[in-house]
Amino acid sequence: QVQLVESGGGLVQPGGSLRLSCAASGFTFSMYTMSWYRQAPGKERELVATITSTGGTTNYADSVKGRFTISRDNAKYTMLLQMNSLKPEDTAVYYCKAAVWGRAYWGQGTQVTVSS
């Protein structure tokens, strides 16, 4: 079955960096667009970044453009999110998402806290 496992979250000071990973299994990873979402306390889940199956096209939320970079390694069934210049408003649980066979699959999430 489809499984997505996020890792790499933690506590970081403003201006710092983190790299999140999403390990995928149970489907042909290289065939599907993948996305990162986040959900802050009391807010709705929002799209952060998307990457197409080959990695040729990426899109970002305006709030993270120029600071976050999404990438993928299809051979390793892994998607990454490099987050630089982190701000307190980036604090959230970050989720990876795959839309496979017409259904959305989510990981369990990884907490990112940006605080001094």
PDB file of N, CA, C and O in Angstrom, residues 36-72:
ATOM      1  N   TRP A  36       4.313  19.215  -0.973  1.00  0.00           N
ATOM      2  CA  TRP A  36       4.440  19.489   0.462  1.00  0.00           C
ATOM      3  C   TRP A  36       3.321  20.427   0.870  1.00  0.00           C
ATOM      4  O   TRP A  36       3.050  21.425   0.177  1.00  0.00           O
ATOM      5  N   TYR A  37       2.704  20.131   1.987  1.00  0.00           N
ATOM      6  CA  TYR A  37       1.705  20.981   2.598  1.00  0.00           C
ATOM      7  C   TYR A  37       2.139  21.269   4.035  1.00  0.00           C
ATOM      8  O   TYR A  37       3.011  20.579   4.581  1.00  0.00           O
ATOM      9  N   ARG A  38       1.507  22.253   4.629  1.00  0.00           N
ATOM     10  CA  ARG A  38       1.730  22.512   6.048  1.00  0.00           C
ATOM     11  C   ARG A  38       0.443  22.981   6.711  1.00  0.00           C
ATOM     12  O   ARG A  38      -0.434  23.535   6.059  1.00  0.00           O
ATOM     13  N   GLN A  39       0.380  22.740   8.016  1.00  0.00           N
ATOM     14  CA  GLN A  39      -0.782  23.171   8.792  1.00  0.00           C
ATOM     15  C   GLN A  39      -0.315  23.736  10.118  1.00  0.00           C
ATOM     16  O   GLN A  39       0.273  23.016  10.932  1.00  0.00           O
ATOM     17  N   ALA A  40      -0.576  25.014  10.298  1.00  0.00           N
ATOM     18  CA  ALA A  40      -0.255  25.686  11.551  1.00  0.00           C
ATOM     19  C   ALA A  40      -1.437  25.552  12.513  1.00  0.00           C
ATOM     20  O   ALA A  40      -2.576  25.358  12.067  1.00  0.00           O
ATOM     21  N   PRO A  41      -1.195  25.684  13.808  1.00  0.00           N
ATOM     22  CA  PRO A  41      -2.285  25.568  14.784  1.00  0.00           C
ATOM     23  C   PRO A  41      -3.415  26.540  14.490  1.00  0.00           C
ATOM     24  O   PRO A  41      -3.177  27.735  14.272  1.00  0.00           O
ATOM     25  N   GLY A  42      -4.636  26.032  14.443  1.00  0.00           N
ATOM     26  CA  GLY A  42      -5.796  26.879  14.220  1.00  0.00           C
ATOM     27  C   GLY A  42      -6.004  27.324  12.793  1.00  0.00           C
ATOM     28  O   GLY A  42      -6.911  28.125  12.524  1.00  0.00           O
ATOM     29  N   LYS A  43      -5.176  26.820  11.882  1.00  0.00           N
ATOM     30  CA  LYS A  43      -5.293  27.218  10.481  1.00  0.00           C
ATOM     31  C   LYS A  43      -5.548  26.011   9.594  1.00  0.00           C
ATOM     32  O   LYS A  43      -5.288  24.873   9.992  1.00  0.00           O
ATOM     33  N   GLU A  44      -6.009  26.282   8.387  1.00  0.00           N
ATOM     34  CA  GLU A  44      -6.230  25.210   7.434  1.00  0.00           C
ATOM     35  C   GLU A  44      -4.903  24.762   6.825  1.00  0.00           C
ATOM     36  O   GLU A  44      -3.927  25.507   6.783  1.00  0.00           O
ATOM     37  N   ARG A  45      -4.900  23.520   6.362  1.00  0.00           N
ATOM     38  CA  ARG A  45      -3.713  23.003   5.685  1.00  0.00           C
ATOM     39  C   ARG A  45      -3.529  23.771   4.376  1.00  0.00           C
ATOM     40  O   ARG A  45      -4.494  24.003   3.638  1.00  0.00           O
ATOM     41  N   GLU A  46      -2.275  24.156   4.087  1.00  0.00           N
ATOM     42  CA  GLU A  46      -2.013  24.933   2.890  1.00  0.00           C
ATOM     43  C   GLU A  46      -0.893  24.298   2.069  1.00  0.00           C
ATOM     44  O   GLU A  46       0.024  23.689   2.609  1.00  0.00           O
ATOM     45  N   LEU A  47      -0.986  24.510   0.758  1.00  0.00           N
ATOM     46  CA  LEU A  47       0.023  24.001  -0.161  1.00  0.00           C
ATOM     47  C   LEU A  47       1.289  24.843  -0.044  1.00  0.00           C
ATOM     48  O   LEU A  47       1.228  26.077  -0.088  1.00  0.00           O
ATOM     49  N   VAL A  48       2.416  24.171   0.082  1.00  0.00           N
ATOM     50  CA  VAL A  48       3.709  24.852   0.173  1.00  0.00           C
ATOM     51  C   VAL A  48       4.437  24.798  -1.162  1.00  0.00           C
ATOM     52  O   VAL A  48       4.916  25.812  -1.665  1.00  0.00           O
ATOM     53  N   ALA A  49       4.548  23.597  -1.733  1.00  0.00           N
ATOM     54  CA  ALA A  49       5.309  23.431  -2.969  1.00  0.00           C
ATOM     55  C   ALA A  49       4.891  22.140  -3.660  1.00  0.00           C
ATOM     56  O   ALA A  49       4.465  21.183  -3.003  1.00  0.00           O
ATOM     57  N   THR A  50       5.062  22.130  -4.975  1.00  0.00           N
ATOM     58  CA  THR A  50       4.726  20.971  -5.796  1.00  0.00           C
ATOM     59  C   THR A  50       5.848  20.722  -6.781  1.00  0.00           C
ATOM     60  O   THR A  50       6.471  21.670  -7.278  1.00  0.00           O
ATOM     61  N   ILE A  51       6.079  19.442  -7.086  1.00  0.00           N
ATOM     62  CA  ILE A  51       7.087  19.076  -8.068  1.00  0.00           C
ATOM     63  C   ILE A  51       6.514  17.998  -8.975  1.00  0.00           C
ATOM     64  O   ILE A  51       5.883  17.037  -8.502  1.00  0.00           O
ATOM     65  N   THR A  52       6.692  18.151 -10.271  1.00  0.00           N
ATOM     66  CA  THR A  52       6.171  17.177 -11.222  1.00  0.00           C
ATOM     67  C   THR A  52       6.978  15.879 -11.178  1.00  0.00           C
ATOM     68  O   THR A  52       8.034  15.806 -10.541  1.00  0.00           O
ATOM     69  N   SER A  53       6.499  14.877 -11.888  1.00  0.00           N
ATOM     70  CA  SER A  53       7.059  13.528 -11.781  1.00  0.00           C
ATOM     71  C   SER A  53       8.538  13.464 -12.110  1.00  0.00           C
ATOM     72  O   SER A  53       9.293  12.727 -11.458  1.00  0.00           O
ATOM     73  N   THR A  54       8.970  14.226 -13.099  1.00  0.00           N
ATOM     74  CA  THR A  54      10.386  14.208 -13.481  1.00  0.00           C
ATOM     75  C   THR A  54      11.207  15.243 -12.732  1.00  0.00           C
ATOM     76  O   THR A  54      12.430  15.284 -12.863  1.00  0.00           O
ATOM     77  N   GLY A  55      10.529  16.092 -11.989  1.00  0.00           N
ATOM     78  CA  GLY A  55      11.224  17.178 -11.302  1.00  0.00           C
ATOM     79  C   GLY A  55      11.443  18.396 -12.175  1.00  0.00           C
ATOM     80  O   GLY A  55      12.064  19.367 -11.741  1.00  0.00           O
ATOM     81  N   GLY A  56      10.889  18.361 -13.387  1.00  0.00           N
ATOM     82  CA  GLY A  56      11.147  19.445 -14.312  1.00  0.00           C
ATOM     83  C   GLY A  56      10.425  20.733 -14.020  1.00  0.00           C
ATOM     84  O   GLY A  56      10.846  21.808 -14.449  1.00  0.00           O
ATOM     85  N   THR A  57       9.323  20.630 -13.284  1.00  0.00           N
ATOM     86  CA  THR A  57       8.550  21.825 -12.965  1.00  0.00           C
ATOM     87  C   THR A  57       8.246  21.850 -11.474  1.00  0.00           C
ATOM     88  O   THR A  57       7.821  20.835 -10.909  1.00  0.00           O
ATOM     89  N   THR A  58       8.469  22.999 -10.876  1.00  0.00           N
ATOM     90  CA  THR A  58       8.159  23.194  -9.461  1.00  0.00           C
ATOM     91  C   THR A  58       7.316  24.458  -9.303  1.00  0.00           C
ATOM     92  O   THR A  58       7.409  25.393 -10.105  1.00  0.00           O
ATOM     93  N   ASN A  59       6.507  24.457  -8.275  1.00  0.00           N
ATOM     94  CA  ASN A  59       5.698  25.631  -7.949  1.00  0.00           C
ATOM     95  C   ASN A  59       5.710  25.837  -6.445  1.00  0.00           C
ATOM     96  O   ASN A  59       5.761  24.853  -5.683  1.00  0.00           O
ATOM     97  N   TYR A  60       5.632  27.095  -6.042  1.00  0.00           N
ATOM     98  CA  TYR A  60       5.728  27.422  -4.623  1.00  0.00           C
ATOM     99  C   TYR A  60       4.638  28.402  -4.217  1.00  0.00           C
ATOM    100  O   TYR A  60       4.217  29.258  -5.008  1.00  0.00           O
ATOM    101  N   ALA A  61       4.240  28.301  -2.973  1.00  0.00           N
ATOM    102  CA  ALA A  61       3.403  29.338  -2.391  1.00  0.00           C
ATOM    103  C   ALA A  61       4.195  30.636  -2.332  1.00  0.00           C
ATOM    104  O   ALA A  61       5.425  30.618  -2.130  1.00  0.00           O
ATOM    105  N   ASP A  62       3.510  31.750  -2.504  1.00  0.00           N
ATOM    106  CA  ASP A  62       4.200  33.041  -2.489  1.00  0.00           C
ATOM    107  C   ASP A  62       4.969  33.249  -1.186  1.00  0.00           C
ATOM    108  O   ASP A  62       6.037  33.863  -1.177  1.00  0.00           O
ATOM    109  N   SER A  63       4.447  32.723  -0.107  1.00  0.00           N
ATOM    110  CA  SER A  63       5.049  32.948   1.206  1.00  0.00           C
ATOM    111  C   SER A  63       6.407  32.266   1.372  1.00  0.00           C
ATOM    112  O   SER A  63       7.160  32.618   2.285  1.00  0.00           O
ATOM    113  N   VAL A  64       6.731  31.291   0.512  1.00  0.00           N
ATOM    114  CA  VAL A  64       8.000  30.575   0.669  1.00  0.00           C
ATOM    115  C   VAL A  64       8.926  30.739  -0.532  1.00  0.00           C
ATOM    116  O   VAL A  64      10.060  30.259  -0.507  1.00  0.00           O
ATOM    117  N   LYS A  65       8.469  31.415  -1.572  1.00  0.00           N
ATOM    118  CA  LYS A  65       9.299  31.589  -2.769  1.00  0.00           C
ATOM    119  C   LYS A  65      10.623  32.259  -2.425  1.00  0.00           C
ATOM    120  O   LYS A  65      10.662  33.237  -1.692  1.00  0.00           O
ATOM    121  N   GLY A  66      11.693  31.706  -2.981  1.00  0.00           N
ATOM    122  CA  GLY A  66      13.008  32.259  -2.742  1.00  0.00           C
ATOM    123  C   GLY A  66      13.670  31.753  -1.475  1.00  0.00           C
ATOM    124  O   GLY A  66      14.858  31.994  -1.254  1.00  0.00           O
ATOM    125  N   ARG A  67      12.901  31.063  -0.620  1.00  0.00           N
ATOM    126  CA  ARG A  67      13.457  30.531   0.637  1.00  0.00           C
ATOM    127  C   ARG A  67      13.437  29.008   0.675  1.00  0.00           C
ATOM    128  O   ARG A  67      14.329  28.405   1.279  1.00  0.00           O
ATOM    129  N   PHE A  68      12.425  28.398   0.087  1.00  0.00           N
ATOM    130  CA  PHE A  68      12.278  26.939   0.097  1.00  0.00           C
ATOM    131  C   PHE A  68      12.586  26.384  -1.285  1.00  0.00           C
ATOM    132  O   PHE A  68      12.290  27.019  -2.311  1.00  0.00           O
ATOM    133  N   THR A  69      13.131  25.175  -1.307  1.00  0.00           N
ATOM    134  CA  THR A  69      13.391  24.477  -2.561  1.00  0.00           C
ATOM    135  C   THR A  69      12.894  23.041  -2.458  1.00  0.00           C
ATOM    136  O   THR A  69      13.324  22.305  -1.553  1.00  0.00           O
ATOM    137  N   ILE A  70      12.026  22.652  -3.377  1.00  0.00           N
ATOM    138  CA  ILE A  70      11.527  21.283  -3.429  1.00  0.00           C
ATOM    139  C   ILE A  70      12.342  20.516  -4.461  1.00  0.00           C
ATOM    140  O   ILE A  70      12.705  21.067  -5.517  1.00  0.00           O
ATOM    141  N   SER A  71      12.619  19.258  -4.165  1.00  0.00           N
ATOM    142  CA  SER A  71      13.364  18.420  -5.103  1.00  0.00           C
ATOM    143  C   SER A  71      12.967  16.970  -4.870  1.00  0.00           C
ATOM    144  O   SER A  71      12.260  16.655  -3.899  1.00  0.00           O
ATOM    145  N   ARG A  72      13.418  16.105  -5.758  1.00  0.00           N
ATOM    146  CA  ARG A  72      13.105  14.698  -5.612  1.00  0.00           C
ATOM    147  C   ARG A  72      14.218  13.859  -6.205  1.00  0.00           C
ATOM    148  O   ARG A  72      14.924  14.292  -7.115  1.00  0.00           O
TER     149      ARG A  72
END
